[in-house]
Each structure stands twice: as structure tokens, then as C-alpha cells.
PDB file of C-alpha atoms and ligand atoms in Angstrom:
ATOM      1  CA  UNK A  22      64.566  15.262  56.337  1.00 76.00           C
ATOM      2  CA  UNK A  23      65.812  13.757  52.613  1.00 95.00           C
ATOM      3  CA  UNK A  24      63.752  15.733  49.630  1.00 98.00           C
ATOM      4  CA  UNK A  25      64.283  15.191  46.141  1.00 98.00           C
ATOM      5  CA  UNK A  26      62.416  17.145  43.699  1.00 98.00           C
ATOM      6  CA  UNK A  27      61.993  15.977  40.035  1.00 98.00           C
ATOM      7  CA  UNK A  28      60.676  18.408  37.573  1.00 98.00           C
ATOM      8  CA  UNK A  29      60.129  18.193  33.783  1.00 97.00           C
ATOM      9  CA  UNK A  30      57.533  18.300  30.868  1.00 96.00           C
ATOM     10  CA  UNK A  31      55.536  15.580  29.812  1.00 92.00           C
ATOM     11  CA  UNK A  32      57.314  12.084  28.933  1.00 91.00           C
ATOM     12  CA  UNK A  33      60.613  13.259  30.188  1.00 95.00           C
ATOM     13  CA  UNK A  34      60.770  10.134  32.492  1.00 93.00           C
ATOM     14  CA  UNK A  35      59.894  12.049  35.462  1.00 95.00           C
ATOM     15  CA  UNK A  36      57.384   9.348  36.764  1.00 94.00           C
ATOM     16  CA  UNK A  37      59.415   6.381  36.039  1.00 95.00           C
ATOM     17  CA  UNK A  38      62.534   7.640  37.157  1.00 98.00           C
ATOM     18  CA  UNK A  39      60.726   9.502  40.637  1.00 98.00           C
ATOM     19  CA  UNK A  40      59.000   6.266  41.240  1.00 97.00           C
ATOM     20  CA  UNK A  41      62.063   4.030  41.177  1.00 97.00           C
ATOM     21  CA  UNK A  42      64.474   6.607  42.772  1.00 97.00           C
ATOM     22  CA  UNK A  43      61.902   6.304  45.905  1.00 98.00           C
ATOM     23  CA  UNK A  44      61.944   2.673  46.023  1.00 97.00           C
ATOM     24  CA  UNK A  45      65.375   2.209  46.104  1.00 96.00           C
ATOM     25  CA  UNK A  46      66.324   5.078  48.781  1.00 97.00           C
ATOM     26  CA  UNK A  47      62.754   3.857  50.678  1.00 97.00           C
ATOM     27  CA  UNK A  48      61.644   7.374  50.591  1.00 98.00           C
ATOM     28  CA  UNK A  49      57.786   8.430  50.106  1.00 97.00           C
ATOM     29  CA  UNK A  50      56.853   9.430  46.564  1.00 98.00           C
ATOM     30  CA  UNK A  51      54.460  12.301  45.364  1.00 98.00           C
ATOM     31  CA  UNK A  52      53.094  12.171  41.426  1.00 98.00           C
ATOM     32  CA  UNK A  53      51.677  15.693  41.681  1.00 98.00           C
ATOM     33  CA  UNK A  54      50.582  15.452  38.372  1.00 97.00           C
ATOM     34  CA  UNK A  55      47.958  12.625  39.160  1.00 98.00           C
ATOM     35  CA  UNK A  56      46.449  14.921  41.449  1.00 98.00           C
ATOM     36  CA  UNK A  57      45.674  17.591  38.708  1.00 98.00           C
ATOM     37  CA  UNK A  58      44.689  14.980  36.525  1.00 97.00           C
ATOM     38  CA  UNK A  59      42.059  13.335  39.312  1.00 98.00           C
ATOM     39  CA  UNK A  60      40.819  16.822  39.439  1.00 98.00           C
ATOM     40  CA  UNK A  61      40.101  17.228  35.603  1.00 97.00           C
ATOM     41  CA  UNK A  62      38.430  13.875  35.500  1.00 98.00           C
ATOM     42  CA  UNK A  63      36.184  14.944  38.703  1.00 97.00           C
ATOM     43  CA  UNK A  64      35.356  18.062  36.976  1.00 96.00           C
ATOM     44  CA  UNK A  65      34.835  16.466  33.920  1.00 96.00           C
ATOM     45  CA  UNK A  66      32.254  14.112  34.834  1.00 96.00           C
ATOM     46  CA  UNK A  67      30.417  16.278  36.741  1.00 96.00           C
ATOM     47  CA  UNK A  68      30.035  18.690  33.658  1.00 96.00           C
ATOM     48  CA  UNK A  69      31.747  21.743  35.502  1.00 96.00           C
ATOM     49  CA  UNK A  70      33.313  24.817  32.708  1.00 95.00           C
ATOM     50  CA  UNK A  71      36.801  24.703  33.856  1.00 93.00           C
ATOM     51  CA  UNK A  72      36.619  28.124  32.912  1.00 93.00           C
ATOM     52  CA  UNK A  73      33.583  28.982  35.387  1.00 94.00           C
ATOM     53  CA  UNK A  74      35.988  29.908  38.673  1.00 92.00           C
ATOM     54  CA  UNK A  75      33.253  29.771  41.150  1.00 93.00           C
ATOM     55  CA  UNK A  76      32.079  25.952  40.038  1.00 94.00           C
ATOM     56  CA  UNK A  77      35.472  24.786  39.840  1.00 95.00           C
ATOM     57  CA  UNK A  78      36.448  25.924  43.278  1.00 92.00           C
ATOM     58  CA  UNK A  79      33.519  24.968  44.710  1.00 94.00           C
ATOM     59  CA  UNK A  80      33.779  21.502  42.796  1.00 94.00           C
ATOM     60  CA  UNK A  81      37.305  20.399  43.409  1.00 95.00           C
ATOM     61  CA  UNK A  82      36.449  20.617  47.276  1.00 93.00           C
ATOM     62  CA  UNK A  83      33.969  17.691  46.908  1.00 94.00           C
ATOM     63  CA  UNK A  84      36.995  15.646  45.513  1.00 96.00           C
ATOM     64  CA  UNK A  85      38.165  13.032  47.958  1.00 97.00           C
ATOM     65  CA  UNK A  86      41.744  12.244  46.917  1.00 97.00           C
ATOM     66  CA  UNK A  87      43.460   9.013  48.497  1.00 97.00           C
ATOM     67  CA  UNK A  88      46.823   7.518  47.124  1.00 96.00           C
ATOM     68  CA  UNK A  89      46.882   4.116  48.805  1.00 95.00           C
ATOM     69  CA  UNK A  90      49.900   2.484  48.096  1.00 90.00           C
ATOM     70  CA  UNK A  91      49.873   1.998  43.781  1.00 91.00           C
ATOM     71  CA  UNK A  92      45.934   2.845  43.558  1.00 97.00           C
ATOM     72  CA  UNK A  93      44.422   6.148  43.290  1.00 98.00           C
ATOM     73  CA  UNK A  94      40.986   7.257  44.446  1.00 98.00           C
ATOM     74  CA  UNK A  95      38.616   9.420  43.710  1.00 98.00           C
ATOM     75  CA  UNK A  96      36.009   9.469  46.047  1.00 98.00           C
ATOM     76  CA  UNK A  97      36.867   6.094  47.030  1.00 98.00           C
ATOM     77  CA  UNK A  98      36.909   4.780  43.381  1.00 98.00           C
ATOM     78  CA  UNK A  99      39.826   3.309  41.734  1.00 98.00           C
ATOM     79  CA  UNK A 100      40.565   5.993  39.053  1.00 98.00           C
ATOM     80  CA  UNK A 101      44.525   5.004  38.587  1.00 97.00           C
ATOM     81  CA  UNK A 102      44.131   4.290  34.603  1.00 94.00           C
ATOM     82  CA  UNK A 103      41.460   6.452  33.757  1.00 96.00           C
ATOM     83  CA  UNK A 104      42.996   9.388  34.844  1.00 97.00           C
ATOM     84  CA  UNK A 105      46.042   8.712  32.296  1.00 93.00           C
ATOM     85  CA  UNK A 106      44.280   9.328  29.177  1.00 92.00           C
ATOM     86  CA  UNK A 107      45.773  12.650  27.158  1.00 87.00           C
ATOM     87  CA  UNK A 108      42.443  14.227  27.211  1.00 91.00           C
ATOM     88  CA  UNK A 109      42.375  13.954  31.069  1.00 96.00           C
ATOM     89  CA  UNK A 110      45.695  15.024  30.743  1.00 93.00           C
ATOM     90  CA  UNK A 111      44.661  18.352  28.394  1.00 93.00           C
ATOM     91  CA  UNK A 112      42.100  19.216  31.361  1.00 96.00           C
ATOM     92  CA  UNK A 113      44.690  18.594  34.109  1.00 96.00           C
ATOM     93  CA  UNK A 114      46.989  21.381  32.117  1.00 94.00           C
ATOM     94  CA  UNK A 115      43.832  23.560  31.582  1.00 95.00           C
ATOM     95  CA  UNK A 116      43.299  23.730  35.122  1.00 96.00           C
ATOM     96  CA  UNK A 117      46.651  23.769  36.211  1.00 95.00           C
ATOM     97  CA  UNK A 118      46.608  27.740  35.291  1.00 95.00           C
ATOM     98  CA  UNK A 119      43.959  28.212  37.751  1.00 94.00           C
ATOM     99  CA  UNK A 120      45.627  29.863  40.940  1.00 91.00           C
ATOM    100  CA  UNK A 121      42.399  28.374  43.398  1.00 89.00           C
ATOM    101  CA  UNK A 122      42.808  24.621  41.863  1.00 94.00           C
ATOM    102  CA  UNK A 123      46.915  25.139  42.591  1.00 96.00           C
ATOM    103  CA  UNK A 124      46.336  26.862  46.238  1.00 94.00           C
ATOM    104  CA  UNK A 125      44.072  23.946  47.395  1.00 94.00           C
ATOM    105  CA  UNK A 126      46.146  21.407  46.552  1.00 96.00           C
ATOM    106  CA  UNK A 127      49.540  22.857  48.231  1.00 97.00           C
ATOM    107  CA  UNK A 128      48.567  21.160  51.928  1.00 97.00           C
ATOM    108  CA  UNK A 129      47.761  17.899  50.149  1.00 97.00           C
ATOM    109  CA  UNK A 130      51.056  17.997  48.572  1.00 98.00           C
ATOM    110  CA  UNK A 131      53.285  19.009  51.377  1.00 98.00           C
ATOM    111  CA  UNK A 132      51.288  16.387  53.530  1.00 97.00           C
ATOM    112  CA  UNK A 133      53.500  13.571  51.381  1.00 97.00           C
ATOM    113  CA  UNK A 134      56.896  15.203  53.558  1.00 98.00           C
ATOM    114  CA  UNK A 135      57.095  12.924  56.200  1.00 97.00           C
ATOM    115  CA  UNK A 136      59.737  10.566  57.697  1.00 97.00           C
ATOM    116  CA  UNK A 137      61.652   9.241  55.895  1.00 97.00           C
ATOM    117  CA  UNK A 138      61.326  11.717  53.138  1.00 98.00           C
ATOM    118  CA  UNK A 139      60.422  11.867  49.682  1.00 98.00           C
ATOM    119  CA  UNK A 140      60.957  11.977  45.962  1.00 98.00           C
ATOM    120  CA  UNK A 141      58.500  14.421  44.709  1.00 98.00           C
ATOM    121  CA  UNK A 142      57.972  14.883  40.820  1.00 98.00           C
ATOM    122  CA  UNK A 143      56.042  17.595  38.885  1.00 98.00           C
ATOM    123  CA  UNK A 144      56.726  20.750  37.309  1.00 97.00           C
ATOM    124  CA  UNK A 145      56.823  23.012  40.470  1.00 98.00           C
ATOM    125  CA  UNK A 146      57.938  20.736  43.230  1.00 98.00           C
ATOM    126  CA  UNK A 147      61.292  22.758  43.566  1.00 98.00           C
ATOM    127  CA  UNK A 148      59.971  25.897  42.510  1.00 97.00           C
ATOM    128  CA  UNK A 149      57.023  26.579  44.810  1.00 97.00           C
ATOM    129  CA  UNK A 150      55.665  23.467  46.767  1.00 98.00           C
ATOM    130  CA  UNK A 151      59.415  22.471  47.911  1.00 98.00           C
ATOM    131  CA  UNK A 152      61.694  25.403  47.136  1.00 98.00           C
ATOM    132  CA  UNK A 153      63.481  24.092  50.586  1.00 97.00           C
ATOM    133  CA  UNK A 154      64.879  20.892  48.588  1.00 98.00           C
ATOM    134  CA  UNK A 155      68.482  19.991  48.672  1.00 95.00           C
ATOM    135  CA  UNK A 156      68.285  17.905  45.780  1.00 98.00           C
ATOM    136  CA  UNK A 157      66.195  19.368  42.910  1.00 98.00           C
ATOM    137  CA  UNK A 158      66.547  18.198  39.094  1.00 98.00           C
ATOM    138  CA  UNK A 159      65.235  18.867  35.862  1.00 98.00           C
ATOM    139  CA  UNK A 160      64.290  16.012  33.199  1.00 98.00           C
ATOM    140  CA  UNK A 161      64.360  16.855  29.606  1.00 97.00           C
ATOM    141  CA  UNK A 162      64.065  14.939  26.530  1.00 97.00           C
ATOM    142  CA  UNK A 163      63.386  15.619  22.841  1.00 97.00           C
ATOM    143  CA  UNK A 164      59.470  16.052  21.968  1.00 96.00           C
ATOM    144  CA  UNK A 165      59.792  12.995  19.749  1.00 96.00           C
ATOM    145  CA  UNK A 166      61.161  10.920  22.308  1.00 96.00           C
ATOM    146  CA  UNK A 167      58.718  11.917  25.037  1.00 96.00           C
ATOM    147  CA  UNK A 168      56.170  10.828  22.837  1.00 96.00           C
ATOM    148  CA  UNK A 169      57.179   7.700  21.612  1.00 96.00           C
ATOM    149  CA  UNK A 170      57.812   7.109  25.806  1.00 94.00           C
ATOM    150  CA  UNK A 171      53.874   8.208  25.992  1.00 93.00           C
ATOM    151  CA  UNK A 172      52.918   6.719  23.083  1.00 95.00           C
ATOM    152  CA  UNK A 173      54.714   2.667  24.674  1.00 94.00           C
ATOM    153  CA  UNK A 174      52.702   3.534  28.271  1.00 90.00           C
ATOM    154  CA  UNK A 175      49.815   4.431  26.776  1.00 90.00           C
ATOM    155  CA  UNK A 176      49.417   1.075  24.230  1.00 94.00           C
ATOM    156  CA  UNK A 177      50.713  -0.795  26.900  1.00 93.00           C
ATOM    157  CA  UNK A 178      47.335   0.627  28.884  1.00 88.00           C
ATOM    158  CA  UNK A 179      44.896  -0.626  26.494  1.00 91.00           C
ATOM    159  CA  UNK A 180      44.481   2.837  24.948  1.00 89.00           C
ATOM    160  CA  UNK A 181      44.228   3.579  21.188  1.00 91.00           C
ATOM    161  CA  UNK A 182      46.859   6.215  20.161  1.00 92.00           C
ATOM    162  CA  UNK A 183      49.066   7.668  17.442  1.00 94.00           C
ATOM    163  CA  UNK A 184      52.625   9.307  17.974  1.00 95.00           C
ATOM    164  CA  UNK A 185      51.401  11.878  15.483  1.00 96.00           C
ATOM    165  CA  UNK A 186      48.779  13.177  17.620  1.00 95.00           C
ATOM    166  CA  UNK A 187      50.679  12.808  20.956  1.00 96.00           C
ATOM    167  CA  UNK A 188      53.675  14.784  18.926  1.00 96.00           C
ATOM    168  CA  UNK A 189      50.917  17.479  19.072  1.00 96.00           C
ATOM    169  CA  UNK A 190      49.054  17.083  22.302  1.00 94.00           C
ATOM    170  CA  UNK A 191      52.656  16.960  24.068  1.00 95.00           C
ATOM    171  CA  UNK A 192      53.850  19.904  22.402  1.00 96.00           C
ATOM    172  CA  UNK A 193      50.197  22.168  23.106  1.00 95.00           C
ATOM    173  CA  UNK A 194      50.719  21.186  26.845  1.00 94.00           C
ATOM    174  CA  UNK A 195      54.529  21.948  27.472  1.00 94.00           C
ATOM    175  CA  UNK A 196      53.508  25.210  25.586  1.00 96.00           C
ATOM    176  CA  UNK A 197      50.532  26.113  28.469  1.00 95.00           C
ATOM    177  CA  UNK A 198      52.313  24.265  31.086  1.00 95.00           C
ATOM    178  CA  UNK A 199      55.556  26.699  30.408  1.00 96.00           C
ATOM    179  CA  UNK A 200      53.744  29.492  29.486  1.00 96.00           C
ATOM    180  CA  UNK A 201      51.298  30.265  32.647  1.00 96.00           C
ATOM    181  CA  UNK A 202      51.889  32.719  34.930  1.00 95.00           C
ATOM    182  CA  UNK A 203      51.278  30.695  37.663  1.00 95.00           C
ATOM    183  CA  UNK A 204      53.884  28.144  38.932  1.00 95.00           C
ATOM    184  CA  UNK A 205      55.360  27.645  35.280  1.00 96.00           C
ATOM    185  CA  UNK A 206      57.192  24.951  34.183  1.00 96.00           C
ATOM    186  CA  UNK A 207      60.939  26.151  34.714  1.00 96.00           C
ATOM    187  CA  UNK A 208      63.958  24.349  36.621  1.00 97.00           C
ATOM    188  CA  UNK A 209      64.501  25.981  39.590  1.00 97.00           C
ATOM    189  CA  UNK A 210      67.472  28.034  39.905  1.00 96.00           C
ATOM    190  CA  UNK A 211      69.811  25.449  41.646  1.00 96.00           C
ATOM    191  CA  UNK A 212      67.874  22.385  39.969  1.00 98.00           C
ATOM    192  CA  UNK A 213      70.731  19.797  37.730  1.00 98.00           C
ATOM    193  CA  UNK A 214      68.768  19.607  34.451  1.00 98.00           C
ATOM    194  CA  UNK A 215      69.393  16.203  32.947  1.00 98.00           C
ATOM    195  CA  UNK A 216      68.776  15.422  29.345  1.00 97.00           C
ATOM    196  CA  UNK A 217      67.582  11.811  29.228  1.00 97.00           C
ATOM    197  CA  UNK A 218      66.744  11.158  25.473  1.00 97.00           C
ATOM    198  CA  UNK A 219      70.115   9.256  24.835  1.00 97.00           C
ATOM    199  CA  UNK A 220      69.903   7.525  28.701  1.00 97.00           C
ATOM    200  CA  UNK A 221      67.918   4.313  29.706  1.00 96.00           C
ATOM    201  CA  UNK A 222      65.882   4.969  33.239  1.00 95.00           C
ATOM    202  CA  UNK A 223      69.043   3.117  35.240  1.00 96.00           C
ATOM    203  CA  UNK A 224      71.469   5.392  33.350  1.00 97.00           C
ATOM    204  CA  UNK A 225      69.299   8.578  35.045  1.00 97.00           C
ATOM    205  CA  UNK A 226      69.024   7.171  38.194  1.00 97.00           C
ATOM    206  CA  UNK A 227      72.542   6.188  38.513  1.00 97.00           C
ATOM    207  CA  UNK A 228      73.142   9.843  37.502  1.00 97.00           C
ATOM    208  CA  UNK A 229      71.417  11.054  40.041  1.00 97.00           C
ATOM    209  CA  UNK A 230      72.502   8.935  43.287  1.00 96.00           C
ATOM    210  CA  UNK A 231      76.063  10.035  42.509  1.00 95.00           C
ATOM    211  CA  UNK A 232      74.854  13.639  42.978  1.00 93.00           C
ATOM    212  CA  UNK A 233      73.330  13.067  46.084  1.00 91.00           C
TER     213      UNK A 233
HETATM  214  O1   DC B  13      53.080  15.263  34.795  1.00 59.84           O
HETATM  215  P1   DC B  13      51.568  14.713  34.408  1.00 59.84           P
HETATM  216  O2   DC B  13      51.913  14.840  32.792  1.00 59.84           O
HETATM  217  O3   DC B  13      50.819  13.530  34.836  1.00 59.84           O
HETATM  218  O4   DC B  13      50.914  16.261  34.828  1.00 59.84           O
HETATM  219  C1   DC B  13      49.542  16.756  34.050  1.00 59.84           C
HETATM  220  C2   DC B  13      49.387  17.787  33.749  1.00 59.84           C
HETATM  221  O5   DC B  13      49.431  18.542  35.239  1.00 59.84           O
HETATM  222  C3   DC B  13      50.534  19.061  33.727  1.00 59.84           C
HETATM  223  O6   DC B  13      50.034  18.761  32.052  1.00 59.84           O
HETATM  224  C4   DC B  13      50.080  19.998  34.154  1.00 59.84           C
HETATM  225  C5   DC B  13      49.868  19.777  35.677  1.00 59.84           C
HETATM  226  N1   DC B  13      50.551  19.822  36.233  1.00 59.84           N
HETATM  227  C6   DC B  13      51.238  20.887  36.984  1.00 59.84           C
HETATM  228  O7   DC B  13      50.522  22.114  36.757  1.00 59.84           O
HETATM  229  N2   DC B  13      52.185  21.159  38.198  1.00 59.84           N
HETATM  230  C7   DC B  13      52.578  19.821  38.715  1.00 59.84           C
HETATM  231  N3   DC B  13      53.602  20.147  39.700  1.00 59.84           N
HETATM  232  C8   DC B  13      52.472  18.833  38.048  1.00 59.84           C
HETATM  233  C9   DC B  13      51.443  18.824  37.203  1.00 59.84           C
END
């Protein structure tokens, strides 16, 4: 089955690229970061302290997660936009270091691999969730460029953010995601690394299409 993984840090363009690629190739699409965001959102709403492992484990079992077309549902409620804030991203990144959280969503992530294939994006798609993937890409870009992309995305969704705050938040998140012991953000040994700082989304897609 066709399986393409695209990993990389926040704002590296993996979301845009993976989604467009899945549409062009008519493959399924997995936004694994959205799952961590949904769980973060759920824990926040239920006032669960993220350092309480037993409570976290119990509470995340109560989260019914559904991706229907472009809409993301948590317990039948549309949370598509609500999970996109940087405060939810921070909780997502904090709980992403928790072993039971990561293990609890492995099957859900792997269930996206259906015919005719999948484009999966995140931090550990090529290393842990789909190590068997034949085509693995790792996108990077300077932190300034990534913050500026995130700024445009968030402003277009009506969120009030500043580039300076985003630079700091993204750096903190990168540090946490890269330095955790379980499934850290790291390119798979056989991943092709693409620096997207100076590239448009269509140039990155062209490069990937030329490589697979
Ligand atoms: O891709 P994103 O910015 O929506 O991801 C939010 C957080 O979720 C990210 O900072 C770390 C975590 N995450 C992860 O640990 N593993 C993944 N495969 C995807 C996201």
C-alpha cells in the first residue's frame, strides 16, 4: 500500500504539504498532531492535571475522536478550530511526552492506513507509528519562517497572536518535542530532509512527487 510519512517541527509546512499531497495522490490523510491537540483540549476542559498519570489515563479513554471529511469531532462536538490555539498546542506537546497517552492512540493512528494508502504527518510517523513506510520526508525551516507561517494561519482563523510570542512558543515546543525520551522529534534514518524556508508549498510538493 502507498504510505508516505511527513514529519517535522511546528510550522515546517507539513500540514499543508501532507494534506495537498493526499488530495493530489487520492490517498487518505492523517494529522496526528490533531489527536494530541484533541486530547489536550479534552483534559483541559475536564480540569485534569496533566502530571497526574492515572487521571490522564482514565480521562483520555472517555474521548471519542472522529475525523469526518475536514471536521474534527470530540464526543460528537466540532472542535476543528478550537484545538488550533497555541495554548492547546502547548498542552498537546506536554501530554505527548506521556507514554500511556502515546500508546493509547497508536491503534487509532494506524487505522488510517487503508486502501489506497496514506499520507501521515506528525513527529514520529516515520520512526514509530509507520516505520515500514517506503517514503519518508522530514521538513524543516528557520524558526522565524515557521513563526511567520503560524502567525498567518492563526490570524486568518481570527486568533489574536504576535510573532514574537509565537517564536518563543514554537522554540519551547520544539525543545520539548525533540528532547523527550519517548518518540522524540527526529528524522527517521531513511528520511529525506527538506529545508522549506525558501520554498513555496507547490515547490515542496513538486520535490516530493519527483522523489517517490
Ligand atoms: O503538529 P502539531 O503542531 O499540531 O502538534 C501538536 C503537538 O502534538 C506537538 O507539539 C507534539 C505533539 N505531537 C507528537 O508528539 N507526535 C506527533 N506525531 C504529532 C504531534
